[in-house]
Coordinates of C-alpha atoms and ligand atoms in Angstrom, one line a residue:
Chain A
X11 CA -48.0 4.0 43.3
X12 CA -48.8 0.5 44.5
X13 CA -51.7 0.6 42.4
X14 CA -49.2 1.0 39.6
X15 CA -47.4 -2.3 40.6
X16 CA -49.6 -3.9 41.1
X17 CA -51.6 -3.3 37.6
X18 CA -47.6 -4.0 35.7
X19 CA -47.6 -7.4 38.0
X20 CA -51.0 -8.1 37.1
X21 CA -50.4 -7.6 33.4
X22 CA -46.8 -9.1 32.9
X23 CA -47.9 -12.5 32.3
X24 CA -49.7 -11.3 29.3
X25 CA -47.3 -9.0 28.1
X26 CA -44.7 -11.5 28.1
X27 CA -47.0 -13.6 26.1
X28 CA -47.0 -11.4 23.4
X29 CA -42.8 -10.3 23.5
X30 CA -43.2 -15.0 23.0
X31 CA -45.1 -13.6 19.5
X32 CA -42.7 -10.5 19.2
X33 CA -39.9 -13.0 19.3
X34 CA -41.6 -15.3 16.8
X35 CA -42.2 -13.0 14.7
X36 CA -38.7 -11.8 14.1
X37 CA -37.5 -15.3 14.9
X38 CA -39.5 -15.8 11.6
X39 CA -38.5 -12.2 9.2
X40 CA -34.8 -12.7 10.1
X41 CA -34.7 -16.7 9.1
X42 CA -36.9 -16.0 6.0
X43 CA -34.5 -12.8 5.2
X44 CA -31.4 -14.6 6.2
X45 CA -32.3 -17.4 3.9
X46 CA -32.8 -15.4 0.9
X47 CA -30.3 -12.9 1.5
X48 CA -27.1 -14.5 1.1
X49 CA -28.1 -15.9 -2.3
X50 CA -29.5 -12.4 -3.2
X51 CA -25.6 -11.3 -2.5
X52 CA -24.4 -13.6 -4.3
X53 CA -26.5 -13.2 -7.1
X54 CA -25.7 -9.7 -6.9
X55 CA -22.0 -10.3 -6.7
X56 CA -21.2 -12.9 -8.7
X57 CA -23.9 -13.4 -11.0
X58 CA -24.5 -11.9 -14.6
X59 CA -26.2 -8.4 -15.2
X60 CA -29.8 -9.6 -15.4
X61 CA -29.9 -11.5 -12.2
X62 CA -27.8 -8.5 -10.5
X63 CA -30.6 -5.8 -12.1
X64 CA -33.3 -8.1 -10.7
X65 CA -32.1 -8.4 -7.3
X66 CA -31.6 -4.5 -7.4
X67 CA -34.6 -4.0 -8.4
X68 CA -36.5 -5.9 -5.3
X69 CA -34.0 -4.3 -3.0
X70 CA -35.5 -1.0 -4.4
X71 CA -38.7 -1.7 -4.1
X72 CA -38.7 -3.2 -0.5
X73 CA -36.0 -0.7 1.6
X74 CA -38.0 2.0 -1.1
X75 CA -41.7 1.8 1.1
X76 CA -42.6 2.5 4.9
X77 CA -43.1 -0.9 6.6
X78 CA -46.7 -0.4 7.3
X79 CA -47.2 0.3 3.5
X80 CA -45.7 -2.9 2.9
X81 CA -48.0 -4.4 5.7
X82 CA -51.5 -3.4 4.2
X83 CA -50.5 -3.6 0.5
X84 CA -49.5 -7.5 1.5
X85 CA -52.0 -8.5 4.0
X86 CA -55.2 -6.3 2.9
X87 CA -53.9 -6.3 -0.8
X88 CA -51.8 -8.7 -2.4
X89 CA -52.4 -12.1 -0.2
X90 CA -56.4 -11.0 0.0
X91 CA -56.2 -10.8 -3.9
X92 CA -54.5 -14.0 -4.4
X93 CA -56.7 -15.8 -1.8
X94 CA -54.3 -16.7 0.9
X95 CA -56.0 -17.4 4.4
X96 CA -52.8 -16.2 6.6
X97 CA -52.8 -15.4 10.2
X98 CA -51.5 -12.0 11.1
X99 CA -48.6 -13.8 12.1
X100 CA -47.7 -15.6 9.0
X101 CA -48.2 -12.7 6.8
X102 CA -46.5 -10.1 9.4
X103 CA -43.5 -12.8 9.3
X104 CA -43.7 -13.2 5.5
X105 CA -43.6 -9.5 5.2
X106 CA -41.1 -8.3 7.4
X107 CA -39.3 -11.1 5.9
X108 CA -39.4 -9.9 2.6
X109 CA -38.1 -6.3 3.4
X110 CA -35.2 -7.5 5.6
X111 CA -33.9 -9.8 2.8
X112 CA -34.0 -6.5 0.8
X113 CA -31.9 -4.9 3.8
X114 CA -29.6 -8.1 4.5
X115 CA -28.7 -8.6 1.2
X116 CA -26.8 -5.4 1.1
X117 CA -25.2 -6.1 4.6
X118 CA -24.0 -9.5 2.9
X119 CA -23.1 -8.2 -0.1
X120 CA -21.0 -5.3 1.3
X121 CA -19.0 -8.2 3.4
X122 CA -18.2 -10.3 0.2
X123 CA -17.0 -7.4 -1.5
X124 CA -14.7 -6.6 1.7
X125 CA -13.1 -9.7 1.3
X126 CA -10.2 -9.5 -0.6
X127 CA -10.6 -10.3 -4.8
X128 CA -7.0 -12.6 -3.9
X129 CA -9.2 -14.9 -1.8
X130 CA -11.1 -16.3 -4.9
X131 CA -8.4 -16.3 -7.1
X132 CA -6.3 -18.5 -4.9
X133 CA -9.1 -20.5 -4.4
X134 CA -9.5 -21.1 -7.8
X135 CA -6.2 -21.7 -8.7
X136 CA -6.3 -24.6 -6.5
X137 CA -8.9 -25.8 -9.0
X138 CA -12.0 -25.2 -6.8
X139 CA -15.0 -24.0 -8.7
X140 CA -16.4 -20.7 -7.9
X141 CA -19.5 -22.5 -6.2
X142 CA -17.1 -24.1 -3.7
X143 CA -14.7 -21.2 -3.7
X144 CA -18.1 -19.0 -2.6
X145 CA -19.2 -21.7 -0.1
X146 CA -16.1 -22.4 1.6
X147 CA -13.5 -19.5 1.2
X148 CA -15.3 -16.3 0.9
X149 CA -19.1 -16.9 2.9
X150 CA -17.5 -18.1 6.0
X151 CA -15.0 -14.9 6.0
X152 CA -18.1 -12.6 5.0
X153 CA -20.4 -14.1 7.6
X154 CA -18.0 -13.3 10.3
X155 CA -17.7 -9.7 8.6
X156 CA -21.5 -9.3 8.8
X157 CA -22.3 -10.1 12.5
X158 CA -22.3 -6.5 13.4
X159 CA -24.8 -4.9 10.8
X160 CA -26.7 -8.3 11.3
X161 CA -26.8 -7.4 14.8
X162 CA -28.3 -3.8 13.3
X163 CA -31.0 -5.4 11.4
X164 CA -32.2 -7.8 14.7
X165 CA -32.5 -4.8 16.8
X166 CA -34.2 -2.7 13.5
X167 CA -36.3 -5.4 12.8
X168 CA -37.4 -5.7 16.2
X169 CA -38.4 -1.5 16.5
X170 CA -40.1 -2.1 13.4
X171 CA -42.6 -5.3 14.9
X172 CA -44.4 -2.9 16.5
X173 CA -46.3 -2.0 13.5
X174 CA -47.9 -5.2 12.8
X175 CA -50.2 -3.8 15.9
X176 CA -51.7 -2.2 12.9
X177 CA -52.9 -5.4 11.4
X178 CA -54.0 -7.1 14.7
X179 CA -51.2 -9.2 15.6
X180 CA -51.4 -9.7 19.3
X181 CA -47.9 -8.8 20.0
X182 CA -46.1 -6.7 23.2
X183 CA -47.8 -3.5 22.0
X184 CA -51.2 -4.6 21.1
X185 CA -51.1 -5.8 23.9
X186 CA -50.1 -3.3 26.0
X187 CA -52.5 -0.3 24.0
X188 CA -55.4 -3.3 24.9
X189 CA -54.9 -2.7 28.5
X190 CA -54.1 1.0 28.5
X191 CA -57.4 1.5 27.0
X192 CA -59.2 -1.1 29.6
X193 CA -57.6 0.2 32.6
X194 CA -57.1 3.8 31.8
X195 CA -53.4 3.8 33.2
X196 CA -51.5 4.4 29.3
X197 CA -47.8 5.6 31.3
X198 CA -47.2 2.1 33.6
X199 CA -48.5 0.0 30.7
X200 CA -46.5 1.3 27.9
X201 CA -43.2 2.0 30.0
X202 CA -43.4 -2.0 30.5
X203 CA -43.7 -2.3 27.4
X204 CA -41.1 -0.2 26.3
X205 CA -38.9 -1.8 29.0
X206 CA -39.3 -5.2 27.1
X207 CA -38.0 -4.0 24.2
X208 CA -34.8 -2.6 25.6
X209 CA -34.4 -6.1 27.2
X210 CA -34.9 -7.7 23.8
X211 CA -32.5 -5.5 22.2
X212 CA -30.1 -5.7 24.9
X213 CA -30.3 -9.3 24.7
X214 CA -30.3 -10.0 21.3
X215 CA -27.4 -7.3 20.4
X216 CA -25.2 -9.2 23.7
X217 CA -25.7 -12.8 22.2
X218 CA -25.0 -11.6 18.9
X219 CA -21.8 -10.0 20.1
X220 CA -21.0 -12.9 21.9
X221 CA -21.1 -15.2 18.8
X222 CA -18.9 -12.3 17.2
X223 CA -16.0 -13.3 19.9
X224 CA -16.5 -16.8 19.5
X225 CA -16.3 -16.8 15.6
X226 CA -13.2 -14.0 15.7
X227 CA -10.3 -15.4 13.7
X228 CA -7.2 -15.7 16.2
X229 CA -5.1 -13.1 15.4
X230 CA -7.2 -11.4 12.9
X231 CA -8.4 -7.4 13.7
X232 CA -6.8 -7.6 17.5
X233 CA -6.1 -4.3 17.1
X234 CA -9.9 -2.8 16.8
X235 CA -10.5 -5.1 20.0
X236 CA -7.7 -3.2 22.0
X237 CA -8.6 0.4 21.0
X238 CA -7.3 1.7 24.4
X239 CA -3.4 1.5 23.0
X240 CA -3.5 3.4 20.8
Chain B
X21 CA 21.1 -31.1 -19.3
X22 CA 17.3 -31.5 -19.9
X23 CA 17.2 -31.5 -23.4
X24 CA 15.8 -35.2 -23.0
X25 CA 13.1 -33.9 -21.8
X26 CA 9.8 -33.5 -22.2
X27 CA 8.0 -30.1 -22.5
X28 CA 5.8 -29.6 -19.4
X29 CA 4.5 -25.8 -20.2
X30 CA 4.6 -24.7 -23.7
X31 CA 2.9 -20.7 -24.3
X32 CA 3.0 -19.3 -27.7
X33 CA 1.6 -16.6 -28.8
X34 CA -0.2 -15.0 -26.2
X35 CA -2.1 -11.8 -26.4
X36 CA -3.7 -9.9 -24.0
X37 CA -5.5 -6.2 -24.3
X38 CA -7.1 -4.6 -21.2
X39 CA -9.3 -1.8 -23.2
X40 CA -6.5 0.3 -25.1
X41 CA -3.9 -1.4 -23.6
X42 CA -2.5 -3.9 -25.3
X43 CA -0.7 -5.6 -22.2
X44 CA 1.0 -8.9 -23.7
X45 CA 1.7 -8.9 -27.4
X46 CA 2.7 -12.5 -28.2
X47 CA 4.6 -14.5 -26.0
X48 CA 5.7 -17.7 -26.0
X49 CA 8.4 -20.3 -24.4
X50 CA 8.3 -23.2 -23.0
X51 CA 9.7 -25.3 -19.6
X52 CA 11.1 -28.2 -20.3
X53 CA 10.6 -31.0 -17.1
X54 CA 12.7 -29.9 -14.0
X55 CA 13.4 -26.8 -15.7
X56 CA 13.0 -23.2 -13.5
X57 CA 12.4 -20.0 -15.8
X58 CA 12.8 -16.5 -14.6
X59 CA 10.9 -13.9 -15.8
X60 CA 12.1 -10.3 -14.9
X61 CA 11.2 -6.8 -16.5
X62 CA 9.9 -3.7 -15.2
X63 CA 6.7 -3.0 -12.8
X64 CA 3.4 -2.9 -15.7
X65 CA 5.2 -4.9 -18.2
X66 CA 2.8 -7.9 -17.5
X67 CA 4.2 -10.4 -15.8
X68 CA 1.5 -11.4 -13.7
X69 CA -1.2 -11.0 -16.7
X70 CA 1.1 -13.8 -18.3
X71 CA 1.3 -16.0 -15.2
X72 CA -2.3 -15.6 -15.1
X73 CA -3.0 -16.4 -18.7
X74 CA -1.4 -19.3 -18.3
X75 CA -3.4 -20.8 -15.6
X76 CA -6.3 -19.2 -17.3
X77 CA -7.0 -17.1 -14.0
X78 CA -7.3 -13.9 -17.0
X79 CA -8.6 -15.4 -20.1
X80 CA -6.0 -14.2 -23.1
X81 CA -7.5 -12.9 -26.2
X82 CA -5.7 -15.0 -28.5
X83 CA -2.7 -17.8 -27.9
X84 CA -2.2 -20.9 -26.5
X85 CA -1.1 -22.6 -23.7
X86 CA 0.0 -26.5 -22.9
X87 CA 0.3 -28.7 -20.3
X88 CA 2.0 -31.8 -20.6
X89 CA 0.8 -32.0 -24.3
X90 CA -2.7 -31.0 -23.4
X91 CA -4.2 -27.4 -24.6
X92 CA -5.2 -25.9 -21.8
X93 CA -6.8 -22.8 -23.7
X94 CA -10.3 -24.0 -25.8
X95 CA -10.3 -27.0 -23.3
X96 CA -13.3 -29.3 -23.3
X97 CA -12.2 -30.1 -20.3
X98 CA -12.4 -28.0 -16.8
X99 CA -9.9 -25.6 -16.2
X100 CA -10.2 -26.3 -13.2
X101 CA -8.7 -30.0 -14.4
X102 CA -5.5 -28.2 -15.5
X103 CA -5.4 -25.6 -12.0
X104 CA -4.8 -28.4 -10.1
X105 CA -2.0 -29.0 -11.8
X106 CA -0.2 -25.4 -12.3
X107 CA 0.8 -24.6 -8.6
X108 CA 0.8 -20.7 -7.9
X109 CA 2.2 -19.1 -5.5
X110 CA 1.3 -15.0 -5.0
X111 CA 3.1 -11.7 -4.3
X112 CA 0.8 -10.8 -1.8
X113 CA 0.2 -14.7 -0.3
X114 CA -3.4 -14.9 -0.3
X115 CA -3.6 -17.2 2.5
X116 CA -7.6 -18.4 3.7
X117 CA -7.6 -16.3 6.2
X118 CA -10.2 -17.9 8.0
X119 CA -8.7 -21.0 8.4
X120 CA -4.9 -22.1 10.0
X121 CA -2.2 -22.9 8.1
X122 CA -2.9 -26.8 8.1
X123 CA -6.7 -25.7 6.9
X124 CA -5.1 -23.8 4.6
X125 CA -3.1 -27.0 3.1
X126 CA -5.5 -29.3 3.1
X127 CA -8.5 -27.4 2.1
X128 CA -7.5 -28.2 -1.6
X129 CA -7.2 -31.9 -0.8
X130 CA -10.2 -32.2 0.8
X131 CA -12.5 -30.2 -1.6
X132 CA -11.3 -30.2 -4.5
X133 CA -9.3 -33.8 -4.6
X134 CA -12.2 -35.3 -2.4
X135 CA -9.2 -36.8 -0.4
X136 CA -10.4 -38.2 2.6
X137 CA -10.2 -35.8 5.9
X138 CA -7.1 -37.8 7.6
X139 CA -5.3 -38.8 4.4
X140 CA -5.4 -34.8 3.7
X141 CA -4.5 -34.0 6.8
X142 CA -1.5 -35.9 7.2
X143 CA -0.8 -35.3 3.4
X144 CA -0.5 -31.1 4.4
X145 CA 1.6 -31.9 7.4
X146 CA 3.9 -33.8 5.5
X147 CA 3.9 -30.3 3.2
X148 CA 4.5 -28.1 6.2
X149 CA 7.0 -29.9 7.1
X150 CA 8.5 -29.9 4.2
X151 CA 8.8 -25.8 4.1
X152 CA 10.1 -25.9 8.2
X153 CA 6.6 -24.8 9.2
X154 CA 4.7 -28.3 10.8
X155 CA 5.5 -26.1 14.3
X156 CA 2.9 -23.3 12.9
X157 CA 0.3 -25.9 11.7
X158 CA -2.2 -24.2 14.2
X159 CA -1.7 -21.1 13.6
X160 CA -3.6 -18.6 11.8
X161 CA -2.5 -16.7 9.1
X162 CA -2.6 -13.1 11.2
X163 CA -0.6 -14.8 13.1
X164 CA 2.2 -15.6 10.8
X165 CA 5.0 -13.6 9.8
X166 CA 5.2 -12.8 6.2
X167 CA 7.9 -15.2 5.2
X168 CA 6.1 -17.6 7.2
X169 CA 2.9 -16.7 5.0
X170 CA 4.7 -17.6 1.4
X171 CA 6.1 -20.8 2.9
X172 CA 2.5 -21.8 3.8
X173 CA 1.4 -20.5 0.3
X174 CA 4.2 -23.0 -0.9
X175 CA 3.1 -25.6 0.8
X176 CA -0.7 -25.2 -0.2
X177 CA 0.4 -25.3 -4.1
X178 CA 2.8 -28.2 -3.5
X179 CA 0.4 -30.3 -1.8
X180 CA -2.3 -30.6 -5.3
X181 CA 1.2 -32.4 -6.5
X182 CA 1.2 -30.4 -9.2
X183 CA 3.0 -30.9 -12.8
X184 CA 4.4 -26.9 -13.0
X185 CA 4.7 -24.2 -10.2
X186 CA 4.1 -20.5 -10.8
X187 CA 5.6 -17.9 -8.6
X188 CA 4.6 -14.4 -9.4
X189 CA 7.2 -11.8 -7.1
X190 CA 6.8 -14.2 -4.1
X191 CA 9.4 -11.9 -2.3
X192 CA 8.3 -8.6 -3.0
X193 CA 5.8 -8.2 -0.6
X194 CA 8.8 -9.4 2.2
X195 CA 10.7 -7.8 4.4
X196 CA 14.6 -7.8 3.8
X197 CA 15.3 -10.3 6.4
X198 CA 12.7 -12.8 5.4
X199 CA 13.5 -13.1 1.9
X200 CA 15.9 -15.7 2.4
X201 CA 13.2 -18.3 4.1
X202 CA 11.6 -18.1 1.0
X203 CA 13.8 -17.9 -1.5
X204 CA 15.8 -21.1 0.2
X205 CA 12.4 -23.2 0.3
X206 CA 11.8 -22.3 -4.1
X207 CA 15.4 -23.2 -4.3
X208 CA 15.0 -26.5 -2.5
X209 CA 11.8 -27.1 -5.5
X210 CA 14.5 -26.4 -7.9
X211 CA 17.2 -28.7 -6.7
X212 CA 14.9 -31.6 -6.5
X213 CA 13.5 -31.4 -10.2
X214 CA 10.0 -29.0 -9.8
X215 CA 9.1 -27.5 -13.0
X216 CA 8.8 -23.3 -12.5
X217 CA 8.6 -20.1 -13.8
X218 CA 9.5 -17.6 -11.2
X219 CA 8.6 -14.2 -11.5
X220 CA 11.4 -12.3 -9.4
X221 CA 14.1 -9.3 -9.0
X222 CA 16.2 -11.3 -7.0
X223 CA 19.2 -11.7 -9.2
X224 CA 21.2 -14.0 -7.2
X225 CA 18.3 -16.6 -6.9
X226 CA 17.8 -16.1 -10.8
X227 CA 21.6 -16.5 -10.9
X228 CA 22.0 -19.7 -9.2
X229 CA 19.0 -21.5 -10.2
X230 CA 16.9 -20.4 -13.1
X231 CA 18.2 -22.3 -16.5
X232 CA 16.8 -19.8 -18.5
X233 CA 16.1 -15.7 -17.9
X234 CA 13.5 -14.2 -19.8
X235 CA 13.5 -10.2 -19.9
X236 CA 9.7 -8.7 -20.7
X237 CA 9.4 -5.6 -21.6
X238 CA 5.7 -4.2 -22.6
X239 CA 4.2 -7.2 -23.5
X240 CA 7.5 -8.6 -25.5
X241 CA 10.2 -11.0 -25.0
X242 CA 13.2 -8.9 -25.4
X243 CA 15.8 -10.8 -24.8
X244 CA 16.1 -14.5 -23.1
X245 CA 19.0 -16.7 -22.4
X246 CA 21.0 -18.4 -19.7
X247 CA 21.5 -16.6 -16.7
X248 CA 25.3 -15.7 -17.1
X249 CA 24.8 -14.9 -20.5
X250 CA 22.2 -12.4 -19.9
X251 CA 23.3 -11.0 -16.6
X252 CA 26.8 -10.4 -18.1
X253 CA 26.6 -9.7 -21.6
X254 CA 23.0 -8.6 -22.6
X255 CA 22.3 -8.6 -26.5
X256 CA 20.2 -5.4 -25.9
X257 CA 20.4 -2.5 -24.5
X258 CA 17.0 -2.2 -22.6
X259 CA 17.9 -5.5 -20.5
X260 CA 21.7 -3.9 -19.7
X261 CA 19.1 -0.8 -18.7
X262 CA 16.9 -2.7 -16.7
X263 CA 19.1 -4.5 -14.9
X264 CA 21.6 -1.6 -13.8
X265 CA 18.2 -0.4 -12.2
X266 CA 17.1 -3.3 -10.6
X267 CA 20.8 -3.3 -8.9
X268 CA 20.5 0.5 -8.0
X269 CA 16.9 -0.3 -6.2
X270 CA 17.1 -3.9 -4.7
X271 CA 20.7 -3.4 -4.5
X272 CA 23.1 -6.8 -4.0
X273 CA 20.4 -9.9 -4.3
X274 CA 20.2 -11.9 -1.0
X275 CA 22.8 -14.2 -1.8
X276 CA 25.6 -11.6 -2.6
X277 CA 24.9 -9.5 1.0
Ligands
ADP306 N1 -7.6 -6.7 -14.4 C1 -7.0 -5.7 -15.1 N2 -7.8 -4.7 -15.6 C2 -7.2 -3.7 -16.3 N3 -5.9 -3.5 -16.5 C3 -5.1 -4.5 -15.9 C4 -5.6 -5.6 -15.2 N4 -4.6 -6.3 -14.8 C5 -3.4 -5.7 -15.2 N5 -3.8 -4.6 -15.9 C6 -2.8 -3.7 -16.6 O1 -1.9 -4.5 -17.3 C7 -0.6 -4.0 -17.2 C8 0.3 -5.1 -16.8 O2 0.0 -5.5 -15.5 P1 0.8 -6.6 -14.7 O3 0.6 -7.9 -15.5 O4 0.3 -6.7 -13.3 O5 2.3 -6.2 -14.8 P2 3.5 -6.7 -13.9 O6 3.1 -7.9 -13.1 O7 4.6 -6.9 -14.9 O8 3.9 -5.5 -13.0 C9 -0.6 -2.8 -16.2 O9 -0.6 -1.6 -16.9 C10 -1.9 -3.0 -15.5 O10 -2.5 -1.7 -15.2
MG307 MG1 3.1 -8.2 -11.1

């Protein structure tokens, strides 16, 4: 038993180095898919057919293959073919990336279309242009709309980082299946490392919860928040 | 009484077809300056397709519409030009609710007018004041009544200055006993020389302020005239119809109760 400990104290340090690259890593994917996701809403919104098809069409495509697919046909395939030198990091980032923009963009795009059709027509009969109107009346109301199934995708996104083991990225379970294998002790090893991952969900699904209070319009949806009167 | 003067809002001919349904079949009028026009008719009859033709929210299929001498339809200028100057107010408020009712005033200012932050700001104040709500700047719109709601609405319409206001049913989405707020604050507009048509039921306000009633009725002008003339002694018999309905559902108009 103290053997046990001692081996989980032993290997901590290192573990925790690689939940530093777990965390980059979906640092990374959730930037790059938040980034492209709110214009793919948009696009699928408010734009004409062709860009709507198109942004279909990639949503398709990426929520259409297993990640680790994904993984291999990018990094062994498609970056190989076109002669990009990326770390495992970089293309694990660009790849999971890719596929949660696929994923976020429906999260976003389901929150636009939740907010009332009235809001942009007010907004434009003010005179604001729809660009404005989408900027400043109906995003930050969607936004707020999209914190929980954003707080979905962070703690999907962060199951799923697991499978860049597969393509060498020294993260919490590469890590952990490296010493497994060294020291012969699979159950201590891989229960910390499972152990990190419910802390990383926990935290990441409290903070996010936490910015949902902080954004909450006053007044607005009290009555979800007090579900015990009723 | 305004005879003098000029034509703020002239519509002629407007037509409008959703798929088969042909849901305004050429209508025109004008408002002269400080004029208010009522329009009434029955739910479906397109009273809010017009007031949304005019501000080009729905884009009519054939017709014009002028602003202060200016065609608003085949403009090569932005509609969004002309918006600014048609004020309109909804049935169902459509208040940002993200933002409090100040935000809610000044938001136009600010992004639209490029109005510095504290010039806007003291701008929607003076607007909020003006419709007895500058104690409610703060709040949210959840946390407004309903009447409370369309005054802010008001205010946000009134503070782009504009040239012509446009109410669509701004009561009908109220509760008895708030009708009055509102009805008071449109009445206020009237008295001091605001240009409006005023989509309504409620006969008394049409009554006491509107110079002219128009009575739509799928798509068409029936019949139009001066309130007493219409209300009393109706040329047709669809608007004597209509209006012994609307008395049987909205029963006396706020004024008369
Ligand atoms: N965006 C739309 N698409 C299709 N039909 C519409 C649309 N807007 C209004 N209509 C139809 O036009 C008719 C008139 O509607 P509306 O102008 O709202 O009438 P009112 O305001 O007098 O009650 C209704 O039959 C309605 O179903
Ligand atoms: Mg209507």
């Amino acid at each position: 038993m103290t053997e046990n400990f001692l081996l989980v104290y032993q290997s901590l340090p290192y573990l925790l180095k690689g939940s530093i690259i777990t965390l980059e890593l979906i640092g990374g994917a959730l930037a790059l898919g938040l980034i492209m996701g709110i214009p793919m809403a948009i696009g699928q919104v408010y734009g004409n057919k062709y860009v709507a098809n198109l942004i279909s069409f990639y949503v398709w495509f990426f929520r259409g293959l297993p990640v680790l697919v994904l993984l291999f046909l990018f990094y062994f395939g498609l970056f190989m073919f076109l002669g990009f030198n990326l770390t495992a990091l970089t293309a694990a980032i660009l790849v999971l990336g890719l596929r949660s923009a696929a994923y976020q963009s429906q999260i976003f795009r389901g929150s636009i279309q939740s907010v009332g059709e009235g809001q942009m027509m007010a907004a434009r009969s003010l005179g604001m242009s729809k660009l404005k109107a989408i900027f400043y009346i109906i995003l930050p109301q969607a936004l707020r709309i999209s914190i929980p199934g954003w707080s979905n995708e962070y703690s999907i996104i962060l199951k799923d980082s697991a499978v860049t083991y597969a393509i060498g990225l020294t993260e919490i379970l590469t890590r952990g299946n490296f010493i497994a294998t060294r020291t012969y002790q699979p159950l201590p090893i891989f229960l910390t490392c499972a152990a990190i991952f419910l802390i990383l969900t926990y935290g990441g699904v409290k903070l996010l919860n936490i910015l949902e209070k902080k954004v909450k319009i006053p007044g607005y949806g009290s009555y979800s928040n007090s579900g015990k009167e009723y | 009484m305004h005879e003098d003067n000029k034509i703020i809002l002239k519509v002629e001919e407007i037509y409008k077809r959703y798929r088969k349904e042909e849901v305004l079949r050429g209508i025109s009028f004008e408002v002269r300056k400080g004029e208010t026009k009522v329009i009434i008719g029955p739910s479906g009859s397109g009273k809010s397709t017009l007031l949304r033709c005019i501000n080009q929210l729905t884009i009519p299929d054939k017709g014009q519409v002028w602003l202060e001498g200016e065609e608003v339809t085949h403009t090569k200028k932005s509609i969004n030009q002309f918006r600014q100057k048609m004020g309109m107010v909804f049935q169902d408020f459509n208040l940002f609710d993200h933002i409090n009712a100040l935000g809610n005033v000044e938001i136009g200012l600010i992004r639209v007018k490029g109005m510095d932050k504290n010039r806007a700001r003291e701008k929607a104040m003076e607007e909020l004041k003006q419709v007895g709500l500058e104690k409610q700047a703060y709040l949210y719109p959840a946390q407004l009544s309903g009447g409370q709601k369309q005054r802010v609405s008001i205010a946000r319409a009134l503070a782009m200055n504009p040239s012509v206001m446009l109410f669509d049913e701004p009561t009908s989405a109220l509760d008895p006993e708030l009708i009055g707020e509102v009805l008071e604050v449109i009445k206020k507009l009237a008295i001091n020389g605001m240009t409006m048509v005023v989509v309504t039921h409620e006969m008394g306000f049409a009554r006491s302020v509107a110079n002219e009633v128009i009575f739509i009725e799928s798509g068409r002008i029936i019949d139009q005239g001066p309130p007493y003339k219409l209300f009393t002694n109706p040329e047709h018999e669809r608007t004597k119809k209509f209006l012994s309905k609307i008395t049987e559902l909205y029963g006396k108009s706020v004024e008369e109760r």
